[in-house]
Amino acid sequence: MDKFVIKGGHPLTGSIATGGSKNAALPALAAALLTAEPVILRRIPKVRDIRTMQRLLVDIGSKVEGGPESVRIETPEITSPEAPYELVKTMRASSLVLGPLAARAGRARVSLPGGCAIGARPIDLHIAGLEQLGAVIYQSHGYVEADASQGLRGATVHFDKITVTGTEDLMMAATLAEGTTILENAAREPEVADLADLLMKMGAKIEGAGTSTIRIEGVQRLGGADHTIISDRIEAGTFLIAGAITRGDLLVTECPIEHLSALIVKLQQAGAEVTQQDAATLRVRSSGALRSVDITTEEYPGFATDLQAQYMALMTQAEGIAIVTETIFENRFMHAQELARMGANIRLDGRRAFIAGPRELTGAGVIASDLRASASLVLAAMAARGETVIDRVYHIDRGYEKIEEKLARAGAQIERAD
Ligand code: EPZ
């Protein structure tokens, strides 16, 4: 199992490029199931979760051809409308095929995701929404089965809780439903708007994506499209925090600046200099003392929960006590204990973490527990004195493409060891 070996104390300099968004690419791949015609997707990140989704599409009946710049998906026929437990247990985003399969094939059998390191994460809102669109739902043997052999019908779906993939799943299903669907209290994440852009290129009729009310008028059939995926705001945010925590001077390019306002404000309040160089380049510099600044994670456009762990690592180096409140997931502080092993002073109290700093971090053996927790450990290790060995980096490979190579080119002392 791969590990990262990191020697800390090296400020990041030069530039680092942001790749395509994992969380925009996953629903875009599922959307290709809605048509028999080819869908070409560009800037798909080469990360493990994407490979899992591509394998799932092939199992379902798609032909998937990956090139250096793009992926071509063609699904003349859905031969097996199923997402098996073996795949769903490794990546819960597999449940994104539920809506497209029910809409295109009239039925779907998808494994229920089960528990996750960061929280319960049920898909009850996906299922309830599909039921409102007229699907008959059965649950047995760990699977949800949706029968939509009579076709789906438009309806008004109000989400009790804002859900990103729930919004995406229902939006996809509604594109082929008879009549109009209104999604209320929908997620406003940029990945939802990017998916709507793709669906509209395929011929869907969608209004209001990116707002909390989305209106979809169903059509008979969808066609093919050629779509470039947006940049990954979470990867870019991770690099901005890396520049600040290492006291570096770093350019983050291909950066979706407009999707990062909540983070940029907090970094500036903490004393890092974050300046725009051009339409898609941010410069982050930090030399003096950092100040502790509280955050509360929220749905977009609030502070992203997927940047909380990385931000916590930064606050271990800030003067004062920072309070980090996690409102989206009930168990997303696994990284705190590992940061404490490196010398951080963090006290947990339910969904709040109190980080007292600055504390010198020293290199240690630590274990990654999930995707963003592992990114937080990489950042802490780059700021620590001495050598850190991070175990189970397969977590980070799920969502960051060759992160060690990107960071090494910007001056980090980081190696992947088998
Ligand atoms: C998406 O997950 C992202 N994943 C997550 O990123 C991200 O953390 C999350 O949104 C929040 O921003 C992808 O886009 C593939 P939710 P998702 O449904 O859609 C509860 C990463 O690091 N809920 O918006 O699964 C749920 O338990 C990953 O890249 C229900 O109760 O998250 C949570 O508390 C991690 N019932 C809250 O809503 C449901 O049916 C928000 O979850 C659905 C969700």
Short mmCIF file of C-alpha atoms and ligand atoms in Angstrom, two decimals:
data_model
loop_
_atom_site.label_atom_id
_atom_site.label_comp_id
_atom_site.label_asym_id
_atom_site.label_seq_id
_atom_site.Cartn_x
_atom_site.Cartn_y
_atom_site.Cartn_z
CA MET A 1 0.00 0.00 0.00
CA ASP A 2 1.39 3.36 -1.01
CA LYS A 3 2.57 5.93 1.51
CA PHE A 4 3.76 9.51 1.22
CA VAL A 5 7.10 10.46 2.78
CA ILE A 6 7.27 14.23 3.32
CA LYS A 7 10.09 16.39 4.67
CA GLY A 8 8.64 19.63 5.94
CA GLY A 9 9.94 23.19 5.99
CA HIS A 10 10.01 23.94 2.25
CA PRO A 11 7.92 26.95 1.14
CA LEU A 12 5.96 26.36 -2.08
CA THR A 13 6.93 28.64 -4.96
CA GLY A 14 6.33 28.85 -8.71
CA SER A 15 2.97 27.71 -10.07
CA ILE A 16 0.62 24.76 -9.76
CA ALA A 17 -2.23 23.98 -12.14
CA THR A 18 -5.76 22.99 -11.14
CA GLY A 19 -7.32 20.04 -12.93
CA GLY A 20 -10.89 19.27 -13.92
CA SER A 21 -13.42 18.84 -11.12
CA LYS A 22 -13.98 15.30 -9.79
CA ASN A 23 -17.39 16.24 -8.40
CA ALA A 24 -18.47 17.75 -11.74
CA ALA A 25 -17.05 14.87 -13.80
CA LEU A 26 -18.84 12.10 -11.85
CA PRO A 27 -22.43 13.27 -12.59
CA ALA A 28 -21.40 14.20 -16.15
CA LEU A 29 -20.31 10.60 -16.75
CA ALA A 30 -23.63 9.32 -15.35
CA ALA A 31 -25.51 11.78 -17.59
CA ALA A 32 -24.09 10.04 -20.67
CA LEU A 33 -26.43 7.14 -19.86
CA LEU A 34 -29.40 9.37 -20.79
CA THR A 35 -28.64 9.16 -24.54
CA ALA A 36 -27.74 6.60 -27.21
CA GLU A 37 -25.47 9.13 -28.86
CA PRO A 38 -21.81 9.80 -28.02
CA VAL A 39 -20.95 12.21 -25.21
CA ILE A 40 -17.43 13.67 -25.17
CA LEU A 41 -16.15 15.04 -21.88
CA ARG A 42 -12.93 17.07 -21.63
CA ARG A 43 -10.69 17.82 -18.62
CA ILE A 44 -11.78 14.67 -16.80
CA PRO A 45 -9.34 14.22 -13.89
CA LYS A 46 -7.43 10.93 -13.89
CA VAL A 47 -8.35 9.93 -10.37
CA ARG A 48 -9.56 6.64 -8.90
CA ASP A 49 -13.21 7.63 -8.41
CA ILE A 50 -13.46 8.48 -12.12
CA ARG A 51 -12.06 5.09 -13.06
CA THR A 52 -14.65 3.45 -10.79
CA MET A 53 -17.47 5.37 -12.49
CA GLN A 54 -16.14 4.45 -15.95
CA ARG A 55 -16.05 0.78 -14.93
CA LEU A 56 -19.65 1.06 -13.76
CA LEU A 57 -20.74 2.57 -17.09
CA VAL A 58 -19.10 -0.31 -18.97
CA ASP A 59 -20.95 -2.81 -16.75
CA ILE A 60 -24.19 -1.01 -17.56
CA GLY A 61 -23.56 -1.23 -21.33
CA SER A 62 -21.57 1.86 -22.30
CA LYS A 63 -18.52 1.96 -24.55
CA VAL A 64 -15.98 4.19 -22.82
CA GLU A 65 -12.87 5.37 -24.68
CA GLY A 66 -10.37 7.48 -22.81
CA GLY A 67 -7.93 9.74 -24.65
CA PRO A 68 -5.25 12.07 -23.21
CA GLU A 69 -7.60 15.07 -23.39
CA SER A 70 -11.09 13.59 -23.37
CA VAL A 71 -13.34 10.64 -22.63
CA ARG A 72 -15.94 9.44 -25.15
CA ILE A 73 -18.97 7.55 -23.82
CA GLU A 74 -21.53 5.87 -26.04
CA THR A 75 -24.48 3.84 -24.69
CA PRO A 76 -26.51 2.55 -27.64
CA GLU A 77 -28.39 0.31 -25.20
CA ILE A 78 -28.61 -0.15 -21.42
CA THR A 79 -27.85 -3.87 -21.11
CA SER A 80 -27.76 -4.06 -17.30
CA PRO A 81 -29.44 -1.22 -15.36
CA GLU A 82 -27.58 -2.03 -12.17
CA ALA A 83 -24.95 -0.55 -9.83
CA PRO A 84 -23.55 -3.50 -7.84
CA TYR A 85 -22.53 -3.41 -4.17
CA GLU A 86 -18.89 -4.16 -5.09
CA LEU A 87 -18.63 -0.79 -6.84
CA VAL A 88 -20.99 1.30 -4.72
CA LYS A 89 -19.19 0.32 -1.52
CA THR A 90 -15.96 1.80 -2.95
CA MET A 91 -17.63 4.97 -4.21
CA ARG A 92 -21.05 6.15 -3.01
CA ALA A 93 -21.32 8.57 -5.97
CA SER A 94 -22.21 5.44 -7.98
CA SER A 95 -25.76 6.14 -6.80
CA LEU A 96 -25.75 8.96 -9.40
CA VAL A 97 -26.78 6.39 -12.02
CA LEU A 98 -30.13 5.76 -10.26
CA GLY A 99 -31.99 8.66 -11.90
CA PRO A 100 -30.50 8.26 -15.43
CA LEU A 101 -31.20 4.48 -15.46
CA ALA A 102 -34.79 4.89 -14.26
CA ALA A 103 -35.38 7.61 -16.86
CA ARG A 104 -33.71 5.93 -19.85
CA ALA A 105 -34.27 2.19 -19.16
CA GLY A 106 -37.47 2.41 -17.11
CA ARG A 107 -35.84 0.55 -14.24
CA ALA A 108 -32.77 0.63 -12.02
CA ARG A 109 -31.23 -1.58 -9.35
CA VAL A 110 -28.67 0.25 -7.23
CA SER A 111 -26.89 -0.92 -4.11
CA LEU A 112 -27.54 1.24 -1.05
CA PRO A 113 -24.25 2.91 -0.15
CA GLY A 114 -23.93 1.89 3.55
CA GLY A 115 -21.94 3.89 6.09
CA CYS A 116 -19.03 6.25 5.31
CA ALA A 117 -16.07 7.55 7.35
CA ILE A 118 -17.48 11.09 7.44
CA GLY A 119 -21.12 10.30 8.21
CA ALA A 120 -24.23 8.17 7.64
CA ARG A 121 -24.86 9.72 4.22
CA PRO A 122 -28.15 8.01 3.26
CA ILE A 123 -29.74 8.50 -0.22
CA ASP A 124 -33.32 8.68 1.10
CA LEU A 125 -33.86 12.08 -0.57
CA HIS A 126 -32.81 10.69 -3.98
CA ILE A 127 -35.28 7.82 -3.54
CA ALA A 128 -38.14 9.99 -2.23
CA GLY A 129 -37.70 12.38 -5.17
CA LEU A 130 -37.73 9.56 -7.71
CA GLU A 131 -40.90 8.22 -6.11
CA GLN A 132 -42.50 11.64 -6.58
CA LEU A 133 -41.61 11.42 -10.28
CA GLY A 134 -43.72 8.27 -10.39
CA ALA A 135 -41.17 5.47 -9.93
CA VAL A 136 -42.27 2.50 -7.82
CA ILE A 137 -39.52 1.80 -5.28
CA TYR A 138 -38.64 -1.52 -3.63
CA GLN A 139 -35.79 -2.07 -1.18
CA SER A 140 -34.40 -5.53 -0.45
CA HIS A 141 -31.09 -7.32 0.06
CA GLY A 142 -29.25 -4.00 0.36
CA TYR A 143 -30.50 -2.73 -2.99
CA VAL A 144 -33.04 -0.13 -4.07
CA GLU A 145 -35.03 -1.04 -7.14
CA ALA A 146 -36.88 1.62 -9.10
CA ASP A 147 -39.60 0.56 -11.52
CA ALA A 148 -40.42 3.33 -13.96
CA SER A 149 -41.70 1.13 -16.75
CA GLN A 150 -44.70 3.46 -17.08
CA GLY A 151 -42.31 6.35 -17.62
CA LEU A 152 -41.52 9.21 -15.21
CA ARG A 153 -43.85 12.19 -14.77
CA GLY A 154 -42.86 15.74 -13.83
CA ALA A 155 -43.59 16.85 -10.23
CA THR A 156 -42.57 19.42 -7.64
CA VAL A 157 -39.88 17.97 -5.38
CA HIS A 158 -38.96 19.86 -2.20
CA PHE A 159 -35.70 18.68 -0.63
CA ASP A 160 -35.94 18.65 3.17
CA LYS A 161 -32.18 19.01 3.21
CA ILE A 162 -29.89 20.46 0.53
CA THR A 163 -28.21 17.56 -1.25
CA VAL A 164 -25.70 17.94 -4.09
CA THR A 165 -25.90 14.51 -5.71
CA GLY A 166 -29.62 14.30 -4.85
CA THR A 167 -30.21 17.47 -6.89
CA GLU A 168 -28.05 16.13 -9.73
CA ASP A 169 -29.76 12.70 -9.71
CA LEU A 170 -33.28 14.14 -9.85
CA MET A 171 -32.33 16.80 -12.40
CA MET A 172 -31.03 14.05 -14.71
CA ALA A 173 -34.15 11.89 -14.21
CA ALA A 174 -36.46 14.84 -14.87
CA THR A 175 -34.91 15.61 -18.28
CA LEU A 176 -36.77 12.61 -19.79
CA ALA A 177 -39.90 12.77 -17.60
CA GLU A 178 -43.24 13.74 -19.09
CA GLY A 179 -44.09 17.31 -18.15
CA THR A 180 -42.38 19.78 -15.84
CA THR A 181 -40.39 19.13 -12.68
CA ILE A 182 -39.54 21.79 -10.11
CA LEU A 183 -36.74 21.09 -7.65
CA GLU A 184 -37.08 23.28 -4.56
CA ASN A 185 -34.34 23.85 -1.95
CA ALA A 186 -31.95 22.48 -4.56
CA ALA A 187 -28.17 22.54 -4.19
CA ARG A 188 -26.49 25.60 -5.75
CA GLU A 189 -23.02 24.09 -6.10
CA PRO A 190 -21.09 24.97 -9.30
CA GLU A 191 -20.98 21.25 -10.12
CA VAL A 192 -24.80 21.24 -10.36
CA ALA A 193 -24.72 24.19 -12.79
CA ASP A 194 -21.99 22.50 -14.85
CA LEU A 195 -24.11 19.35 -15.13
CA ALA A 196 -27.07 21.44 -16.29
CA ASP A 197 -24.84 23.02 -18.97
CA LEU A 198 -23.98 19.56 -20.27
CA LEU A 199 -27.62 18.40 -20.16
CA MET A 200 -28.75 21.48 -22.07
CA LYS A 201 -26.10 20.79 -24.73
CA MET A 202 -27.70 17.32 -24.96
CA GLY A 203 -31.08 18.98 -25.59
CA ALA A 204 -32.55 19.21 -22.10
CA LYS A 205 -34.73 22.15 -21.05
CA ILE A 206 -33.50 23.46 -17.71
CA GLU A 207 -33.87 26.82 -15.95
CA GLY A 208 -32.45 28.04 -12.65
CA ALA A 209 -29.52 25.65 -12.17
CA GLY A 210 -27.16 27.25 -9.65
CA THR A 211 -30.14 28.68 -7.75
CA SER A 212 -32.26 26.90 -5.12
CA THR A 213 -35.18 26.43 -7.55
CA ILE A 214 -34.56 24.43 -10.72
CA ARG A 215 -37.23 23.95 -13.39
CA ILE A 216 -36.89 21.06 -15.89
CA GLU A 217 -39.26 20.50 -18.78
CA GLY A 218 -39.03 16.89 -19.90
CA VAL A 219 -38.21 15.97 -23.51
CA GLN A 220 -38.70 12.76 -25.53
CA ARG A 221 -35.03 12.06 -26.04
CA LEU A 222 -31.56 13.57 -25.56
CA GLY A 223 -28.69 13.75 -28.03
CA GLY A 224 -24.91 13.71 -27.75
CA ALA A 225 -22.65 16.59 -26.70
CA ASP A 226 -19.07 17.77 -26.31
CA HIS A 227 -18.46 19.36 -22.92
CA THR A 228 -15.48 20.66 -20.99
CA ILE A 229 -15.66 20.06 -17.23
CA ILE A 230 -15.11 23.03 -14.87
CA SER A 231 -11.95 23.32 -12.78
CA ASP A 232 -11.85 21.67 -9.37
CA ARG A 233 -12.51 24.35 -6.71
CA ILE A 234 -11.59 21.93 -3.91
CA GLU A 235 -8.24 21.01 -5.47
CA ALA A 236 -7.52 24.72 -6.12
CA GLY A 237 -8.54 25.58 -2.54
CA THR A 238 -6.21 22.87 -1.23
CA PHE A 239 -3.31 24.43 -3.17
CA LEU A 240 -4.12 27.93 -1.89
CA ILE A 241 -4.00 26.66 1.69
CA ALA A 242 -0.75 24.79 0.85
CA GLY A 243 0.82 28.05 -0.26
CA ALA A 244 -0.24 29.77 2.97
CA ILE A 245 0.72 27.00 5.43
CA THR A 246 4.22 26.58 3.91
CA ARG A 247 4.80 30.34 4.01
CA GLY A 248 5.27 30.25 0.26
CA ASP A 249 4.64 32.42 -2.75
CA LEU A 250 2.57 30.33 -5.14
CA LEU A 251 0.54 30.86 -8.30
CA VAL A 252 -2.53 28.62 -8.62
CA THR A 253 -3.51 28.50 -12.29
CA GLU A 254 -6.68 27.26 -14.08
CA CYS A 255 -8.26 28.36 -10.82
CA PRO A 256 -12.10 28.78 -10.62
CA ILE A 257 -11.72 32.01 -8.65
CA GLU A 258 -15.45 32.84 -8.65
CA HIS A 259 -16.16 29.50 -6.89
CA LEU A 260 -13.74 30.19 -4.03
CA SER A 261 -14.90 33.46 -2.50
CA ALA A 262 -15.68 31.99 0.93
CA LEU A 263 -12.18 30.53 1.25
CA ILE A 264 -10.37 33.58 -0.16
CA VAL A 265 -12.02 35.89 2.39
CA LYS A 266 -10.98 33.61 5.29
CA LEU A 267 -7.38 33.31 4.04
CA GLN A 268 -7.11 37.09 3.76
CA GLN A 269 -8.61 37.57 7.24
CA ALA A 270 -6.03 35.08 8.54
CA GLY A 271 -3.25 37.24 7.13
CA ALA A 272 -2.37 35.50 3.87
CA GLU A 273 -2.10 37.65 0.78
CA VAL A 274 -4.35 36.33 -1.98
CA THR A 275 -4.32 38.38 -5.18
CA GLN A 276 -5.80 37.80 -8.62
CA GLN A 277 -3.19 37.77 -11.40
CA ASP A 278 -5.52 37.10 -14.32
CA ALA A 279 -8.94 35.57 -15.03
CA ALA A 280 -7.88 32.14 -13.78
CA THR A 281 -4.75 32.70 -11.67
CA LEU A 282 -4.48 33.47 -7.98
CA ARG A 283 -1.26 34.28 -6.15
CA VAL A 284 -1.04 33.29 -2.50
CA ARG A 285 1.73 34.60 -0.29
CA SER A 286 2.26 34.31 3.43
CA SER A 287 5.31 35.29 5.41
CA GLY A 288 4.23 36.92 8.67
CA ALA A 289 2.14 35.55 11.50
CA LEU A 290 -1.23 34.01 10.71
CA ARG A 291 -4.31 34.94 12.74
CA SER A 292 -6.92 32.43 13.88
CA VAL A 293 -10.23 32.91 12.08
CA ASP A 294 -13.38 30.87 12.72
CA ILE A 295 -15.26 29.07 9.99
CA THR A 296 -18.60 27.27 9.75
CA THR A 297 -19.06 24.90 6.85
CA GLU A 298 -22.20 25.47 4.77
CA GLU A 299 -23.75 24.56 1.46
CA TYR A 300 -22.49 26.60 -1.50
CA PRO A 301 -21.79 29.54 -1.64
CA GLY A 302 -20.79 29.10 2.02
CA PHE A 303 -17.46 27.62 3.21
CA ALA A 304 -17.08 24.17 1.63
CA THR A 305 -17.03 21.17 3.96
CA ASP A 306 -14.52 19.61 1.54
CA LEU A 307 -11.99 22.33 2.54
CA GLN A 308 -12.62 22.10 6.29
CA ALA A 309 -9.85 19.59 7.08
CA GLN A 310 -7.26 21.50 5.06
CA TYR A 311 -8.29 24.76 6.76
CA MET A 312 -7.98 23.12 10.19
CA ALA A 313 -4.37 22.22 9.39
CA LEU A 314 -3.70 25.89 8.57
CA MET A 315 -5.26 27.07 11.83
CA THR A 316 -2.77 24.95 13.82
CA GLN A 317 -0.22 27.57 12.67
CA ALA A 318 -2.32 30.64 13.53
CA GLU A 319 -2.18 32.84 16.61
CA GLY A 320 -5.18 32.45 18.91
CA ILE A 321 -8.04 29.95 19.07
CA ALA A 322 -9.95 29.18 15.89
CA ILE A 323 -13.36 27.50 16.05
CA VAL A 324 -14.22 25.22 13.14
CA THR A 325 -17.89 24.20 13.02
CA GLU A 326 -18.88 21.34 10.71
CA THR A 327 -22.60 21.52 9.81
CA ILE A 328 -22.82 19.17 6.79
CA PHE A 329 -21.42 15.83 8.03
CA GLU A 330 -21.68 14.42 11.52
CA ASN A 331 -18.25 12.75 11.69
CA ARG A 332 -15.77 14.86 9.73
CA PHE A 333 -13.00 15.47 12.28
CA MET A 334 -11.05 12.21 11.86
CA HIS A 335 -7.96 14.24 10.82
CA ALA A 336 -7.89 16.10 14.17
CA GLN A 337 -6.38 13.15 16.08
CA GLU A 338 -3.71 12.67 13.41
CA LEU A 339 -2.86 16.40 13.47
CA ALA A 340 -2.61 16.13 17.26
CA ARG A 341 -0.07 13.32 16.79
CA MET A 342 2.04 15.91 14.94
CA GLY A 343 1.79 18.33 17.87
CA ALA A 344 -1.37 20.33 17.09
CA ASN A 345 -3.56 21.49 19.98
CA ILE A 346 -7.15 20.65 19.00
CA ARG A 347 -10.12 20.07 21.29
CA LEU A 348 -13.26 18.51 19.84
CA ASP A 349 -16.74 19.20 21.15
CA GLY A 350 -19.42 17.56 19.01
CA ARG A 351 -19.49 19.39 15.66
CA ARG A 352 -17.01 22.04 16.80
CA ALA A 353 -13.26 21.92 16.93
CA PHE A 354 -11.18 24.42 18.91
CA ILE A 355 -7.68 24.87 17.46
CA ALA A 356 -5.16 26.69 19.66
CA GLY A 357 -2.04 27.99 17.97
CA PRO A 358 0.50 28.51 16.79
CA ARG A 359 2.00 25.13 17.68
CA GLU A 360 5.13 23.73 16.07
CA LEU A 361 4.28 20.57 14.16
CA THR A 362 6.83 17.76 14.09
CA GLY A 363 7.01 14.93 11.57
CA ALA A 364 5.30 11.64 12.58
CA GLY A 365 3.65 8.49 11.22
CA VAL A 366 -0.02 9.25 10.50
CA ILE A 367 -2.93 7.50 8.81
CA ALA A 368 -5.31 8.97 6.23
CA SER A 369 -9.00 8.17 6.93
CA ASP A 370 -10.73 9.81 3.97
CA LEU A 371 -10.05 11.91 0.89
CA ARG A 372 -9.95 15.43 2.39
CA ALA A 373 -8.47 14.31 5.72
CA SER A 374 -5.50 12.93 3.78
CA ALA A 375 -5.06 16.28 2.01
CA SER A 376 -4.99 17.99 5.40
CA LEU A 377 -2.21 15.66 6.59
CA VAL A 378 -0.13 16.41 3.48
CA LEU A 379 -0.43 20.15 4.19
CA ALA A 380 0.50 19.72 7.87
CA ALA A 381 3.47 17.53 6.93
CA MET A 382 4.80 20.21 4.57
CA ALA A 383 4.70 22.70 7.48
CA ALA A 384 6.19 20.31 10.05
CA ARG A 385 9.77 19.98 11.27
CA GLY A 386 11.26 16.69 10.09
CA GLU A 387 9.77 13.74 8.23
CA THR A 388 6.15 12.55 8.12
CA VAL A 389 4.97 9.24 6.72
CA ILE A 390 1.32 9.19 5.66
CA ASP A 391 -0.24 5.77 5.37
CA ARG A 392 -3.25 4.73 3.22
CA VAL A 393 -2.77 7.44 0.60
CA TYR A 394 -5.14 5.50 -1.65
CA HIS A 395 -7.69 7.85 -0.11
CA ILE A 396 -6.02 10.90 -1.67
CA ASP A 397 -5.75 9.20 -5.06
CA ARG A 398 -9.53 9.09 -5.15
CA GLY A 399 -9.75 12.81 -5.77
CA TYR A 400 -6.32 14.35 -6.48
CA GLU A 401 -4.43 13.59 -9.70
CA LYS A 402 -0.73 12.91 -8.93
CA ILE A 403 -0.74 15.46 -6.11
CA GLU A 404 2.79 14.54 -5.00
CA GLU A 405 4.18 15.36 -8.45
CA LYS A 406 2.34 18.69 -8.59
CA LEU A 407 3.54 19.68 -5.10
CA ALA A 408 7.12 18.50 -5.76
CA ARG A 409 7.29 20.73 -8.87
CA ALA A 410 6.39 23.66 -6.57
CA GLY A 411 9.23 22.80 -4.20
CA ALA A 412 7.76 20.31 -1.72
CA GLN A 413 9.91 17.43 -0.50
CA ILE A 414 7.37 14.68 -1.04
CA GLU A 415 7.70 11.13 -2.35
CA ARG A 416 5.37 8.22 -2.92
CA ALA A 417 6.73 5.05 -1.40
CA ASP A 418 5.37 1.58 -1.96
C1 EPZ B 1 -21.33 15.81 -2.43
O1 EPZ B 1 -21.68 14.63 -1.71
C2 EPZ B 1 -19.84 15.69 -2.72
N1 EPZ B 1 -19.60 14.49 -3.50
C3 EPZ B 1 -19.07 15.62 -1.40
O2 EPZ B 1 -17.67 15.62 -1.68
C4 EPZ B 1 -19.38 16.87 -0.58
O3 EPZ B 1 -18.78 16.76 0.68
C5 EPZ B 1 -20.90 17.00 -0.39
O4 EPZ B 1 -21.58 16.99 -1.65
C6 EPZ B 1 -21.29 18.28 0.32
O5 EPZ B 1 -20.81 19.39 -0.35
C7 EPZ B 1 -19.86 14.51 -4.84
O6 EPZ B 1 -20.29 15.49 -5.41
C8 EPZ B 1 -19.57 13.26 -5.60
P1 EPZ B 1 -25.00 15.74 0.09
P2 EPZ B 1 -23.21 14.22 -1.48
O7 EPZ B 1 -26.04 14.81 -0.46
O8 EPZ B 1 -24.02 14.69 -2.61
C9 EPZ B 1 -27.49 14.40 3.92
C10 EPZ B 1 -15.43 14.90 -1.61
O9 EPZ B 1 -14.62 15.04 -0.68
N2 EPZ B 1 -28.33 13.62 2.97
O10 EPZ B 1 -25.04 17.15 -0.37
O11 EPZ B 1 -23.25 12.81 -1.12
C11 EPZ B 1 -26.05 13.86 4.01
O12 EPZ B 1 -25.96 12.79 4.90
C12 EPZ B 1 -16.88 14.49 -1.30
O13 EPZ B 1 -15.16 15.12 -2.80
C13 EPZ B 1 -29.42 12.91 3.46
O14 EPZ B 1 -29.70 12.91 4.66
O15 EPZ B 1 -23.57 15.11 -0.19
C14 EPZ B 1 -25.29 15.10 4.45
O16 EPZ B 1 -25.36 15.24 5.83
C15 EPZ B 1 -17.06 14.03 0.11
N3 EPZ B 1 -30.17 12.20 2.56
C16 EPZ B 1 -26.05 16.23 3.75
O17 EPZ B 1 -27.34 15.73 3.43
C17 EPZ B 1 -29.89 12.16 1.21
O18 EPZ B 1 -30.60 11.50 0.44
C18 EPZ B 1 -25.39 16.76 2.48
O19 EPZ B 1 -25.05 15.66 1.68
C19 EPZ B 1 -28.78 12.91 0.75
C20 EPZ B 1 -28.01 13.62 1.65
#
